[in-house]
Amino acid sequence: MSLKKPLCPYCRKELSDANIVDLYASQGCDTCGYGQEITGKIEIHCDNCEKLIYVKEFTDRPNG
């Protein structure tokens, strides 16, 4: 059984592997705290139609 990749909501083409990695990016681990100091913004554009399909913003989270 093969898993299908997510589709761009605009052009309906499969997202690239790089798009999928960015889509599932997180701000670190809640259990161990690794990566929680990361701040920034990820904008995901479809590699086919180049439209902006998702924005993730990471801000400082309080420890604990």
CSV table of C-alpha atoms in Angstrom, one decimal:
chain,number,residue,atom,x,y,z
A,1,MET,CA,0.0,0.0,0.0
A,2,SER,CA,1.4,3.4,-1.0
A,3,LEU,CA,0.6,6.6,0.8
A,4,LYS,CA,-0.5,9.5,-1.2
A,5,LYS,CA,1.2,12.9,-0.8
A,6,PRO,CA,-0.9,15.9,0.2
A,7,LEU,CA,-2.1,18.0,-2.7
A,8,CYS,CA,-1.8,21.8,-3.4
A,9,PRO,CA,-5.2,23.3,-2.8
A,10,TYR,CA,-4.8,25.5,-5.9
A,11,CYS,CA,-3.3,23.4,-8.6
A,12,ARG,CA,-4.1,19.9,-7.1
A,13,LYS,CA,-0.6,18.6,-7.8
A,14,GLU,CA,1.3,16.5,-5.2
A,15,LEU,CA,3.5,18.5,-2.8
A,16,SER,CA,7.2,18.0,-3.1
A,17,ASP,CA,9.1,16.1,-0.4
A,18,ALA,CA,10.6,19.5,0.8
A,19,ASN,CA,7.1,21.0,1.1
A,20,ILE,CA,6.0,18.0,3.2
A,21,VAL,CA,9.1,18.3,5.5
A,22,ASP,CA,8.3,22.0,6.0
A,23,LEU,CA,4.6,21.3,6.6
A,24,TYR,CA,5.3,18.9,9.5
A,25,ALA,CA,8.1,21.1,11.0
A,26,SER,CA,7.6,21.8,14.7
A,27,GLN,CA,9.1,24.0,17.4
A,28,GLY,CA,10.9,21.3,19.2
A,29,CYS,CA,10.0,18.6,21.7
A,30,ASP,CA,7.6,19.4,24.6
A,31,THR,CA,9.0,16.5,26.5
A,32,CYS,CA,12.8,17.2,26.4
A,33,GLY,CA,12.7,20.9,25.5
A,34,TYR,CA,15.1,20.4,22.5
A,35,GLY,CA,14.5,23.1,19.8
A,36,GLN,CA,12.1,25.3,21.9
A,37,GLU,CA,14.4,28.3,21.5
A,38,ILE,CA,13.7,28.3,17.7
A,39,THR,CA,11.8,31.4,16.5
A,40,GLY,CA,11.0,32.3,12.9
A,41,LYS,CA,8.5,31.9,10.1
A,42,ILE,CA,8.1,29.2,7.5
A,43,GLU,CA,6.3,30.0,4.3
A,44,ILE,CA,5.4,27.0,2.2
A,45,HIS,CA,4.9,27.7,-1.5
A,46,CYS,CA,3.8,25.0,-4.0
A,47,ASP,CA,6.7,24.0,-6.2
A,48,ASN,CA,4.4,23.7,-9.2
A,49,CYS,CA,2.2,26.8,-9.1
A,50,GLU,CA,4.3,28.8,-6.6
A,51,LYS,CA,1.3,30.0,-4.6
A,52,LEU,CA,1.6,30.4,-0.9
A,53,ILE,CA,-0.2,27.5,0.7
A,54,TYR,CA,0.8,27.6,4.4
A,55,VAL,CA,2.5,29.8,6.9
A,56,LYS,CA,3.9,28.6,10.2
A,57,GLU,CA,5.2,31.1,12.8
A,58,PHE,CA,7.4,29.9,15.7
A,59,THR,CA,7.7,32.2,18.7
A,60,ASP,CA,9.4,31.9,22.1
A,61,ARG,CA,7.5,29.5,24.4
A,62,PRO,CA,7.9,29.6,28.1
A,63,ASN,CA,9.8,26.7,29.7
A,64,GLY,CA,7.7,24.4,31.8
